[in-house]
Amino acid sequence: YIPNNYIQPYSIYNEKMKIEYEQRSIALINLENAIRNEEFQIYYQPVVDAKTEKIISAEALIRWISPTHGIMLPGNFIPALEESGYITMLDEFVNRKVYEFLTERSRQNKKILPVAVNLSRMDLMDMNIMNSVLHEIQDSELPRNVFHYEITESAYAEITDPGMKFLEDLHDKGAVLLVDDFGSGISSLSTVQDYAFDVIKLDIGFIRKIGNSSRTENIIAALISLAHHLNMKVIAEGVETEEQIAFLRKHECDYFQGFYFFRPFPQEEFERMLDRMQEENE
Ligand code: C2E
Ligand code: MG
Ligand code: MG
Ligand code: MG
């Protein structure tokens, strides 16, 4: 169908627009089908405490199990979904799935951990997803601090009023806000200056240079100290080696996430992990 606001009285409806519109429709139909066919699955990657190495939370990372291409990483499909705006549909799905997962386990008196969901820059301009996320939290019987949201520094740099209001509402309701890929953009200082994020996630690009660049090492040490002075915690992303861990510990990084500890794994595995943690405590 063609939405009735699409052809406006004085708009020039040319062939190129028509083709673009049709392509977007195809993308939409495929995405809806893929969601309906359960081709999207949520993987989880734990975050561990730097001192105790205990798991404190996990990040939800989407995977597309394509019938023709197998397991597809977000880098292969998220850019196109962001371009077309359909990322908000996928992110609504991810939010709902994570919400249902936590709610269901909690109703069965099973252990849960906080789960961080990634929000796209497009989500911060879409009232539908913003309202549904706020309603979920508002109606939930779970402790509010199990809901974590990651916003990349570059998405934050482009934020407009409705997105800002949304983040403030989320924060007021007790959700935890993280700056993702911190330090990868050009706006790092204004990001932490303008808004009360709870946690910064040091970009993997920094972590990779530990041991190779003393300049980057000095920047990492300074960023951790900056975050702590602003009352924020620090997660190092993409931790892969003992050398990185030793350096980050020395500089009092709070949490680690990376292949050294865990690669992202399917939800069933996350459930088994949570069950084991529960048994060990009982
Ligand atoms: P991100 O949020 O910064 O997630 C971290 C990425 O680094 C993940 O890639 C993760 O698998 C990878 N990673 C974790 N530890 C290591 C490590 O030790 N070494 C290396 N080399 N990589 C590591 P993934 O899952 O491919 O996701 C890529 C990006 O896609 C994410 O970056 C995030 O921006 C986006 N993304 C993932 N899921 C979603 C989603 O549900 N919604 C939206 N809007 N974006 C998502
Ligand atoms: Mg993330
Ligand atoms: Mg990141
Ligand atoms: Mg990233």
PDB file of C-alpha atoms in Angstrom, residues 7-282:
ATOM      1  CA  ILE A   7       2.017  11.564  -2.397  1.00  0.00           C
ATOM      2  CA  GLN A   8       1.469  15.130  -1.451  1.00  0.00           C
ATOM      3  CA  PRO A   9      -0.414  17.466  -3.760  1.00  0.00           C
ATOM      4  CA  TYR A  10       2.567  19.463  -4.915  1.00  0.00           C
ATOM      5  CA  SER A  11       5.364  16.950  -4.508  1.00  0.00           C
ATOM      6  CA  ILE A  12       7.245  15.834  -7.548  1.00  0.00           C
ATOM      7  CA  TYR A  13       6.714  12.104  -7.565  1.00  0.00           C
ATOM      8  CA  ASN A  14       9.451  10.883  -9.850  1.00  0.00           C
ATOM      9  CA  GLU A  15      10.557   7.468 -10.976  1.00  0.00           C
ATOM     10  CA  LYS A  16      13.567   7.444  -8.680  1.00  0.00           C
ATOM     11  CA  MET A  17      11.425   8.073  -5.599  1.00  0.00           C
ATOM     12  CA  LYS A  18       9.085   5.336  -6.680  1.00  0.00           C
ATOM     13  CA  ILE A  19      11.884   2.803  -6.982  1.00  0.00           C
ATOM     14  CA  GLU A  20      13.355   3.851  -3.651  1.00  0.00           C
ATOM     15  CA  TYR A  21       9.978   3.548  -2.023  1.00  0.00           C
ATOM     16  CA  GLU A  22       9.445   0.076  -3.454  1.00  0.00           C
ATOM     17  CA  GLN A  23      12.872  -1.053  -2.311  1.00  0.00           C
ATOM     18  CA  ARG A  24      12.151   0.173   1.170  1.00  0.00           C
ATOM     19  CA  SER A  25       8.842  -1.676   1.128  1.00  0.00           C
ATOM     20  CA  ILE A  26      10.640  -4.865   0.200  1.00  0.00           C
ATOM     21  CA  ALA A  27      13.125  -4.311   3.006  1.00  0.00           C
ATOM     22  CA  LEU A  28      10.223  -3.806   5.391  1.00  0.00           C
ATOM     23  CA  ILE A  29       8.386  -6.920   4.288  1.00  0.00           C
ATOM     24  CA  ASN A  30      11.540  -9.025   4.583  1.00  0.00           C
ATOM     25  CA  LEU A  31      12.285  -7.677   8.022  1.00  0.00           C
ATOM     26  CA  GLU A  32       8.755  -8.372   9.216  1.00  0.00           C
ATOM     27  CA  ASN A  33       8.966 -11.891   7.775  1.00  0.00           C
ATOM     28  CA  ALA A  34      12.342 -12.505   9.334  1.00  0.00           C
ATOM     29  CA  ILE A  35      11.073 -11.364  12.731  1.00  0.00           C
ATOM     30  CA  ARG A  36       7.958 -13.509  12.380  1.00  0.00           C
ATOM     31  CA  ASN A  37      10.028 -16.537  11.327  1.00  0.00           C
ATOM     32  CA  GLU A  38      12.206 -16.089  14.402  1.00  0.00           C
ATOM     33  CA  GLU A  39      15.308 -15.554  12.300  1.00  0.00           C
ATOM     34  CA  PHE A  40      16.538 -12.943  14.775  1.00  0.00           C
ATOM     35  CA  GLN A  41      18.064 -14.233  17.955  1.00  0.00           C
ATOM     36  CA  ILE A  42      19.448 -12.438  20.930  1.00  0.00           C
ATOM     37  CA  TYR A  43      22.945 -13.342  22.023  1.00  0.00           C
ATOM     38  CA  TYR A  44      24.343 -12.275  25.369  1.00  0.00           C
ATOM     39  CA  GLN A  45      27.840 -11.212  26.340  1.00  0.00           C
ATOM     40  CA  PRO A  46      28.551 -10.966  30.083  1.00  0.00           C
ATOM     41  CA  VAL A  47      30.305  -8.070  31.798  1.00  0.00           C
ATOM     42  CA  VAL A  48      32.554  -9.015  34.738  1.00  0.00           C
ATOM     43  CA  ASP A  49      33.698  -7.129  37.817  1.00  0.00           C
ATOM     44  CA  ALA A  50      37.392  -6.224  37.460  1.00  0.00           C
ATOM     45  CA  LYS A  51      38.251  -7.232  41.022  1.00  0.00           C
ATOM     46  CA  THR A  52      36.215 -10.395  41.588  1.00  0.00           C
ATOM     47  CA  GLU A  53      35.652 -11.440  37.941  1.00  0.00           C
ATOM     48  CA  LYS A  54      32.053 -12.160  38.925  1.00  0.00           C
ATOM     49  CA  ILE A  55      29.452 -11.593  36.228  1.00  0.00           C
ATOM     50  CA  ILE A  56      27.468  -8.452  36.984  1.00  0.00           C
ATOM     51  CA  SER A  57      25.386  -7.932  33.824  1.00  0.00           C
ATOM     52  CA  ALA A  58      25.173  -8.844  30.148  1.00  0.00           C
ATOM     53  CA  GLU A  59      24.731  -7.049  26.850  1.00  0.00           C
ATOM     54  CA  ALA A  60      22.097  -8.140  24.337  1.00  0.00           C
ATOM     55  CA  LEU A  61      23.602  -8.436  20.838  1.00  0.00           C
ATOM     56  CA  ILE A  62      21.356  -9.274  17.899  1.00  0.00           C
ATOM     57  CA  ARG A  63      22.147 -12.046  15.413  1.00  0.00           C
ATOM     58  CA  TRP A  64      20.301 -12.763  12.186  1.00  0.00           C
ATOM     59  CA  ILE A  65      20.160 -16.470  11.501  1.00  0.00           C
ATOM     60  CA  SER A  66      19.574 -16.151   7.776  1.00  0.00           C
ATOM     61  CA  PRO A  67      18.175 -19.233   5.988  1.00  0.00           C
ATOM     62  CA  THR A  68      20.534 -18.549   3.086  1.00  0.00           C
ATOM     63  CA  HIS A  69      23.578 -16.947   4.745  1.00  0.00           C
ATOM     64  CA  GLY A  70      23.733 -18.515   8.191  1.00  0.00           C
ATOM     65  CA  ILE A  71      24.628 -16.476  11.281  1.00  0.00           C
ATOM     66  CA  MET A  72      24.933 -12.824  10.295  1.00  0.00           C
ATOM     67  CA  LEU A  73      26.612 -10.274  12.569  1.00  0.00           C
ATOM     68  CA  PRO A  74      25.014  -6.847  13.071  1.00  0.00           C
ATOM     69  CA  GLY A  75      27.679  -5.178  10.926  1.00  0.00           C
ATOM     70  CA  ASN A  76      26.140  -6.959   7.916  1.00  0.00           C
ATOM     71  CA  PHE A  77      22.589  -5.711   8.301  1.00  0.00           C
ATOM     72  CA  ILE A  78      22.334  -2.898  10.863  1.00  0.00           C
ATOM     73  CA  PRO A  79      23.769  -0.168   8.609  1.00  0.00           C
ATOM     74  CA  ALA A  80      21.051  -0.853   5.981  1.00  0.00           C
ATOM     75  CA  LEU A  81      18.339  -0.898   8.641  1.00  0.00           C
ATOM     76  CA  GLU A  82      19.619   2.396  10.046  1.00  0.00           C
ATOM     77  CA  GLU A  83      19.697   3.909   6.578  1.00  0.00           C
ATOM     78  CA  SER A  84      16.085   2.959   5.938  1.00  0.00           C
ATOM     79  CA  GLY A  85      14.825   3.652   9.451  1.00  0.00           C
ATOM     80  CA  TYR A  86      13.656   0.067  10.026  1.00  0.00           C
ATOM     81  CA  ILE A  87      16.196  -0.388  12.801  1.00  0.00           C
ATOM     82  CA  THR A  88      13.541   0.932  15.201  1.00  0.00           C
ATOM     83  CA  MET A  89      11.335  -2.062  14.387  1.00  0.00           C
ATOM     84  CA  LEU A  90      14.180  -4.462  15.137  1.00  0.00           C
ATOM     85  CA  ASP A  91      15.146  -2.625  18.310  1.00  0.00           C
ATOM     86  CA  GLU A  92      11.552  -2.706  19.531  1.00  0.00           C
ATOM     87  CA  PHE A  93      11.672  -6.462  19.019  1.00  0.00           C
ATOM     88  CA  VAL A  94      14.966  -6.780  20.939  1.00  0.00           C
ATOM     89  CA  ASN A  95      13.632  -4.650  23.786  1.00  0.00           C
ATOM     90  CA  ARG A  96      10.456  -6.680  24.038  1.00  0.00           C
ATOM     91  CA  LYS A  97      12.295 -10.009  23.938  1.00  0.00           C
ATOM     92  CA  VAL A  98      14.746  -9.007  26.648  1.00  0.00           C
ATOM     93  CA  TYR A  99      11.912  -7.594  28.732  1.00  0.00           C
ATOM     94  CA  GLU A 100       9.888 -10.797  28.394  1.00  0.00           C
ATOM     95  CA  PHE A 101      12.932 -12.928  29.149  1.00  0.00           C
ATOM     96  CA  LEU A 102      13.670 -11.089  32.404  1.00  0.00           C
ATOM     97  CA  THR A 103      10.025 -10.849  33.432  1.00  0.00           C
ATOM     98  CA  GLU A 104       9.336 -14.517  32.798  1.00  0.00           C
ATOM     99  CA  ARG A 105      12.387 -15.711  34.739  1.00  0.00           C
ATOM    100  CA  SER A 106      11.606 -13.423  37.606  1.00  0.00           C
ATOM    101  CA  ARG A 107       7.996 -14.703  37.787  1.00  0.00           C
ATOM    102  CA  GLN A 108       9.431 -18.208  38.112  1.00  0.00           C
ATOM    103  CA  ASN A 109      11.728 -17.018  40.908  1.00  0.00           C
ATOM    104  CA  LYS A 110      14.759 -17.628  38.752  1.00  0.00           C
ATOM    105  CA  LYS A 111      17.889 -15.556  38.945  1.00  0.00           C
ATOM    106  CA  ILE A 112      18.221 -12.595  36.605  1.00  0.00           C
ATOM    107  CA  LEU A 113      20.983 -10.090  35.893  1.00  0.00           C
ATOM    108  CA  PRO A 114      20.752  -6.606  34.416  1.00  0.00           C
ATOM    109  CA  VAL A 115      20.726  -6.680  30.596  1.00  0.00           C
ATOM    110  CA  ALA A 116      21.911  -3.814  28.401  1.00  0.00           C
ATOM    111  CA  VAL A 117      20.134  -3.163  25.111  1.00  0.00           C
ATOM    112  CA  ASN A 118      21.737  -1.109  22.332  1.00  0.00           C
ATOM    113  CA  LEU A 119      19.688   1.838  21.103  1.00  0.00           C
ATOM    114  CA  SER A 120      20.294   3.212  17.627  1.00  0.00           C
ATOM    115  CA  ARG A 121      20.434   6.949  16.871  1.00  0.00           C
ATOM    116  CA  MET A 122      17.192   6.392  14.938  1.00  0.00           C
ATOM    117  CA  ASP A 123      15.428   5.082  18.048  1.00  0.00           C
ATOM    118  CA  LEU A 124      16.074   8.413  19.739  1.00  0.00           C
ATOM    119  CA  MET A 125      13.931  10.115  17.099  1.00  0.00           C
ATOM    120  CA  ASP A 126      11.062   7.601  17.043  1.00  0.00           C
ATOM    121  CA  MET A 127       8.217   8.206  19.487  1.00  0.00           C
ATOM    122  CA  ASN A 128       6.846   4.666  19.070  1.00  0.00           C
ATOM    123  CA  ILE A 129       9.878   2.855  20.378  1.00  0.00           C
ATOM    124  CA  MET A 130      10.630   5.500  23.000  1.00  0.00           C
ATOM    125  CA  ASN A 131       7.093   5.252  24.383  1.00  0.00           C
ATOM    126  CA  SER A 132       7.040   1.475  24.375  1.00  0.00           C
ATOM    127  CA  VAL A 133      10.374   1.281  26.214  1.00  0.00           C
ATOM    128  CA  LEU A 134       9.144   3.780  28.816  1.00  0.00           C
ATOM    129  CA  HIS A 135       5.878   1.890  29.266  1.00  0.00           C
ATOM    130  CA  GLU A 136       7.690  -1.401  29.722  1.00  0.00           C
ATOM    131  CA  ILE A 137       9.783   0.030  32.528  1.00  0.00           C
ATOM    132  CA  GLN A 138       6.874   1.846  34.081  1.00  0.00           C
ATOM    133  CA  ASP A 139       4.680  -1.259  34.179  1.00  0.00           C
ATOM    134  CA  SER A 140       7.413  -3.646  35.240  1.00  0.00           C
ATOM    135  CA  GLU A 141       7.549  -5.317  38.629  1.00  0.00           C
ATOM    136  CA  LEU A 142      11.312  -5.796  38.254  1.00  0.00           C
ATOM    137  CA  PRO A 143      13.887  -3.624  39.977  1.00  0.00           C
ATOM    138  CA  ARG A 144      14.408  -0.681  37.635  1.00  0.00           C
ATOM    139  CA  ASN A 145      18.165  -1.004  37.584  1.00  0.00           C
ATOM    140  CA  VAL A 146      17.984  -4.253  35.588  1.00  0.00           C
ATOM    141  CA  PHE A 147      17.165  -2.132  32.533  1.00  0.00           C
ATOM    142  CA  HIS A 148      20.361  -0.867  30.931  1.00  0.00           C
ATOM    143  CA  TYR A 149      20.534   1.105  27.682  1.00  0.00           C
ATOM    144  CA  GLU A 150      23.612   1.759  25.571  1.00  0.00           C
ATOM    145  CA  ILE A 151      23.788   4.863  23.413  1.00  0.00           C
ATOM    146  CA  THR A 152      26.877   5.421  21.309  1.00  0.00           C
ATOM    147  CA  GLU A 153      28.780   8.595  21.798  1.00  0.00           C
ATOM    148  CA  SER A 154      28.194   9.504  18.140  1.00  0.00           C
ATOM    149  CA  ALA A 155      24.422   8.964  18.436  1.00  0.00           C
ATOM    150  CA  TYR A 156      24.399  11.150  21.517  1.00  0.00           C
ATOM    151  CA  ALA A 157      26.236  13.868  19.595  1.00  0.00           C
ATOM    152  CA  GLU A 158      23.272  14.120  17.179  1.00  0.00           C
ATOM    153  CA  ILE A 159      20.506  13.901  19.742  1.00  0.00           C
ATOM    154  CA  THR A 160      17.513  16.250  19.557  1.00  0.00           C
ATOM    155  CA  ASP A 161      14.928  17.270  22.170  1.00  0.00           C
ATOM    156  CA  PRO A 162      12.581  14.251  22.118  1.00  0.00           C
ATOM    157  CA  GLY A 163      15.582  11.917  22.474  1.00  0.00           C
ATOM    158  CA  MET A 164      16.992  13.979  25.305  1.00  0.00           C
ATOM    159  CA  LYS A 165      13.661  13.985  27.106  1.00  0.00           C
ATOM    160  CA  PHE A 166      13.447  10.208  26.633  1.00  0.00           C
ATOM    161  CA  LEU A 167      16.868   9.627  28.209  1.00  0.00           C
ATOM    162  CA  GLU A 168      15.931  11.870  31.129  1.00  0.00           C
ATOM    163  CA  ASP A 169      12.671   9.965  31.619  1.00  0.00           C
ATOM    164  CA  LEU A 170      14.517   6.631  31.471  1.00  0.00           C
ATOM    165  CA  HIS A 171      16.993   7.864  34.040  1.00  0.00           C
ATOM    166  CA  ASP A 172      14.263   9.265  36.310  1.00  0.00           C
ATOM    167  CA  LYS A 173      12.565   5.876  36.267  1.00  0.00           C
ATOM    168  CA  GLY A 174      15.776   4.260  37.473  1.00  0.00           C
ATOM    169  CA  ALA A 175      17.155   2.745  34.263  1.00  0.00           C
ATOM    170  CA  VAL A 176      20.932   2.702  33.838  1.00  0.00           C
ATOM    171  CA  LEU A 177      22.429   4.625  30.901  1.00  0.00           C
ATOM    172  CA  LEU A 178      25.731   3.733  29.283  1.00  0.00           C
ATOM    173  CA  VAL A 179      27.775   5.624  26.695  1.00  0.00           C
ATOM    174  CA  ASP A 180      28.877   3.050  24.137  1.00  0.00           C
ATOM    175  CA  ASP A 181      32.105   3.274  22.130  1.00  0.00           C
ATOM    176  CA  PHE A 182      33.301   6.092  24.343  1.00  0.00           C
ATOM    177  CA  GLY A 183      36.282   7.944  22.921  1.00  0.00           C
ATOM    178  CA  SER A 184      35.704   6.834  19.324  1.00  0.00           C
ATOM    179  CA  GLY A 185      33.998  10.103  18.379  1.00  0.00           C
ATOM    180  CA  ILE A 186      35.039  13.699  18.566  1.00  0.00           C
ATOM    181  CA  SER A 187      32.568  14.738  21.219  1.00  0.00           C
ATOM    182  CA  SER A 188      33.717  12.706  24.229  1.00  0.00           C
ATOM    183  CA  LEU A 189      34.156  15.588  26.616  1.00  0.00           C
ATOM    184  CA  SER A 190      30.895  17.294  25.805  1.00  0.00           C
ATOM    185  CA  THR A 191      29.090  13.944  26.088  1.00  0.00           C
ATOM    186  CA  VAL A 192      30.127  13.498  29.685  1.00  0.00           C
ATOM    187  CA  GLN A 193      29.771  17.179  30.449  1.00  0.00           C
ATOM    188  CA  ASP A 194      26.188  17.537  29.253  1.00  0.00           C
ATOM    189  CA  TYR A 195      24.491  14.491  30.621  1.00  0.00           C
ATOM    190  CA  ALA A 196      24.529  12.230  33.636  1.00  0.00           C
ATOM    191  CA  PHE A 197      25.367   8.864  32.136  1.00  0.00           C
ATOM    192  CA  ASP A 198      26.017   6.167  34.709  1.00  0.00           C
ATOM    193  CA  VAL A 199      28.664   4.188  32.885  1.00  0.00           C
ATOM    194  CA  ILE A 200      31.097   4.753  30.033  1.00  0.00           C
ATOM    195  CA  LYS A 201      32.223   1.903  27.822  1.00  0.00           C
ATOM    196  CA  LEU A 202      35.763   2.547  26.651  1.00  0.00           C
ATOM    197  CA  ASP A 203      35.934   1.866  22.934  1.00  0.00           C
ATOM    198  CA  ILE A 204      37.672  -1.295  21.793  1.00  0.00           C
ATOM    199  CA  GLY A 205      40.002   0.887  19.690  1.00  0.00           C
ATOM    200  CA  PHE A 206      41.692   2.109  22.889  1.00  0.00           C
ATOM    201  CA  ILE A 207      41.916  -1.312  24.467  1.00  0.00           C
ATOM    202  CA  ARG A 208      43.633  -2.749  21.382  1.00  0.00           C
ATOM    203  CA  LYS A 209      46.480  -0.241  21.733  1.00  0.00           C
ATOM    204  CA  ILE A 210      47.388  -1.213  25.279  1.00  0.00           C
ATOM    205  CA  GLY A 211      51.007  -2.370  25.125  1.00  0.00           C
ATOM    206  CA  ASN A 212      51.636  -0.642  21.785  1.00  0.00           C
ATOM    207  CA  SER A 213      51.020   3.015  22.385  1.00  0.00           C
ATOM    208  CA  SER A 214      52.027   4.731  25.604  1.00  0.00           C
ATOM    209  CA  ARG A 215      50.139   7.784  24.388  1.00  0.00           C
ATOM    210  CA  THR A 216      46.889   5.800  24.215  1.00  0.00           C
ATOM    211  CA  GLU A 217      47.667   4.207  27.574  1.00  0.00           C
ATOM    212  CA  ASN A 218      47.914   7.679  29.094  1.00  0.00           C
ATOM    213  CA  ILE A 219      44.607   8.654  27.509  1.00  0.00           C
ATOM    214  CA  ILE A 220      42.921   5.521  28.906  1.00  0.00           C
ATOM    215  CA  ALA A 221      44.249   6.246  32.400  1.00  0.00           C
ATOM    216  CA  ALA A 222      42.989   9.836  32.125  1.00  0.00           C
ATOM    217  CA  LEU A 223      39.549   8.794  30.821  1.00  0.00           C
ATOM    218  CA  ILE A 224      39.052   6.318  33.669  1.00  0.00           C
ATOM    219  CA  SER A 225      40.012   9.005  36.152  1.00  0.00           C
ATOM    220  CA  LEU A 226      37.722  11.525  34.412  1.00  0.00           C
ATOM    221  CA  ALA A 227      34.791   9.111  34.595  1.00  0.00           C
ATOM    222  CA  HIS A 228      35.404   8.444  38.286  1.00  0.00           C
ATOM    223  CA  HIS A 229      35.589  12.160  39.047  1.00  0.00           C
ATOM    224  CA  LEU A 230      32.174  12.483  37.414  1.00  0.00           C
ATOM    225  CA  ASN A 231      30.819   9.592  39.456  1.00  0.00           C
ATOM    226  CA  MET A 232      30.617   7.188  36.542  1.00  0.00           C
ATOM    227  CA  LYS A 233      31.774   3.593  36.267  1.00  0.00           C
ATOM    228  CA  VAL A 234      33.944   2.312  33.432  1.00  0.00           C
ATOM    229  CA  ILE A 235      33.567  -0.852  31.344  1.00  0.00           C
ATOM    230  CA  ALA A 236      36.475  -1.744  29.049  1.00  0.00           C
ATOM    231  CA  GLU A 237      35.109  -3.254  25.801  1.00  0.00           C
ATOM    232  CA  GLY A 238      36.877  -5.859  23.726  1.00  0.00           C
ATOM    233  CA  VAL A 239      39.296  -7.109  26.390  1.00  0.00           C
ATOM    234  CA  GLU A 240      41.263 -10.000  24.913  1.00  0.00           C
ATOM    235  CA  THR A 241      44.607 -10.312  26.716  1.00  0.00           C
ATOM    236  CA  GLU A 242      46.097 -10.588  30.193  1.00  0.00           C
ATOM    237  CA  GLU A 243      48.303  -7.618  29.469  1.00  0.00           C
ATOM    238  CA  GLN A 244      45.213  -5.475  28.837  1.00  0.00           C
ATOM    239  CA  ILE A 245      43.602  -6.735  32.031  1.00  0.00           C
ATOM    240  CA  ALA A 246      46.691  -5.975  34.129  1.00  0.00           C
ATOM    241  CA  PHE A 247      46.941  -2.461  32.723  1.00  0.00           C
ATOM    242  CA  LEU A 248      43.237  -1.727  33.180  1.00  0.00           C
ATOM    243  CA  ARG A 249      43.274  -3.078  36.742  1.00  0.00           C
ATOM    244  CA  LYS A 250      46.254  -0.936  37.604  1.00  0.00           C
ATOM    245  CA  HIS A 251      44.260   2.095  36.465  1.00  0.00           C
ATOM    246  CA  GLU A 252      41.149   1.023  38.391  1.00  0.00           C
ATOM    247  CA  CYS A 253      38.850   0.209  35.500  1.00  0.00           C
ATOM    248  CA  ASP A 254      35.652  -1.154  37.108  1.00  0.00           C
ATOM    249  CA  TYR A 255      34.404  -3.797  34.676  1.00  0.00           C
ATOM    250  CA  PHE A 256      35.575  -5.896  31.736  1.00  0.00           C
ATOM    251  CA  GLN A 257      33.783  -7.240  28.688  1.00  0.00           C
ATOM    252  CA  GLY A 258      35.544  -9.146  25.962  1.00  0.00           C
ATOM    253  CA  PHE A 259      36.467 -12.431  24.338  1.00  0.00           C
ATOM    254  CA  TYR A 260      39.055 -13.088  27.082  1.00  0.00           C
ATOM    255  CA  PHE A 261      36.115 -13.747  29.420  1.00  0.00           C
ATOM    256  CA  PHE A 262      33.181 -14.594  27.166  1.00  0.00           C
ATOM    257  CA  ARG A 263      32.159 -14.435  23.536  1.00  0.00           C
ATOM    258  CA  PRO A 264      28.493 -13.562  22.968  1.00  0.00           C
ATOM    259  CA  PHE A 265      26.346 -16.725  23.244  1.00  0.00           C
ATOM    260  CA  PRO A 266      22.700 -17.707  22.647  1.00  0.00           C
ATOM    261  CA  GLN A 267      19.928 -17.092  25.145  1.00  0.00           C
ATOM    262  CA  GLU A 268      19.631 -20.779  26.154  1.00  0.00           C
ATOM    263  CA  GLU A 269      23.249 -20.714  27.250  1.00  0.00           C
ATOM    264  CA  PHE A 270      22.634 -17.519  29.207  1.00  0.00           C
ATOM    265  CA  GLU A 271      19.716 -19.248  30.941  1.00  0.00           C
ATOM    266  CA  ARG A 272      21.913 -22.184  31.915  1.00  0.00           C
ATOM    267  CA  MET A 273      24.534 -19.790  33.219  1.00  0.00           C
ATOM    268  CA  LEU A 274      21.977 -17.938  35.351  1.00  0.00           C
ATOM    269  CA  ASP A 275      20.573 -21.239  36.650  1.00  0.00           C
ATOM    270  CA  ARG A 276      24.060 -22.360  37.665  1.00  0.00           C
ATOM    271  CA  MET A 277      24.706 -19.063  39.434  1.00  0.00           C
ATOM    272  CA  GLN A 278      21.443 -19.513  41.328  1.00  0.00           C
ATOM    273  CA  GLU A 279      22.298 -23.081  42.377  1.00  0.00           C
ATOM    274  CA  GLU A 280      25.717 -22.020  43.622  1.00  0.00           C
ATOM    275  CA  ASN A 281      24.112 -19.438  45.885  1.00  0.00           C
ATOM    276  CA  GLU A 282      21.486 -21.729  47.335  1.00  0.00           C
TER     277      GLU A 282
END
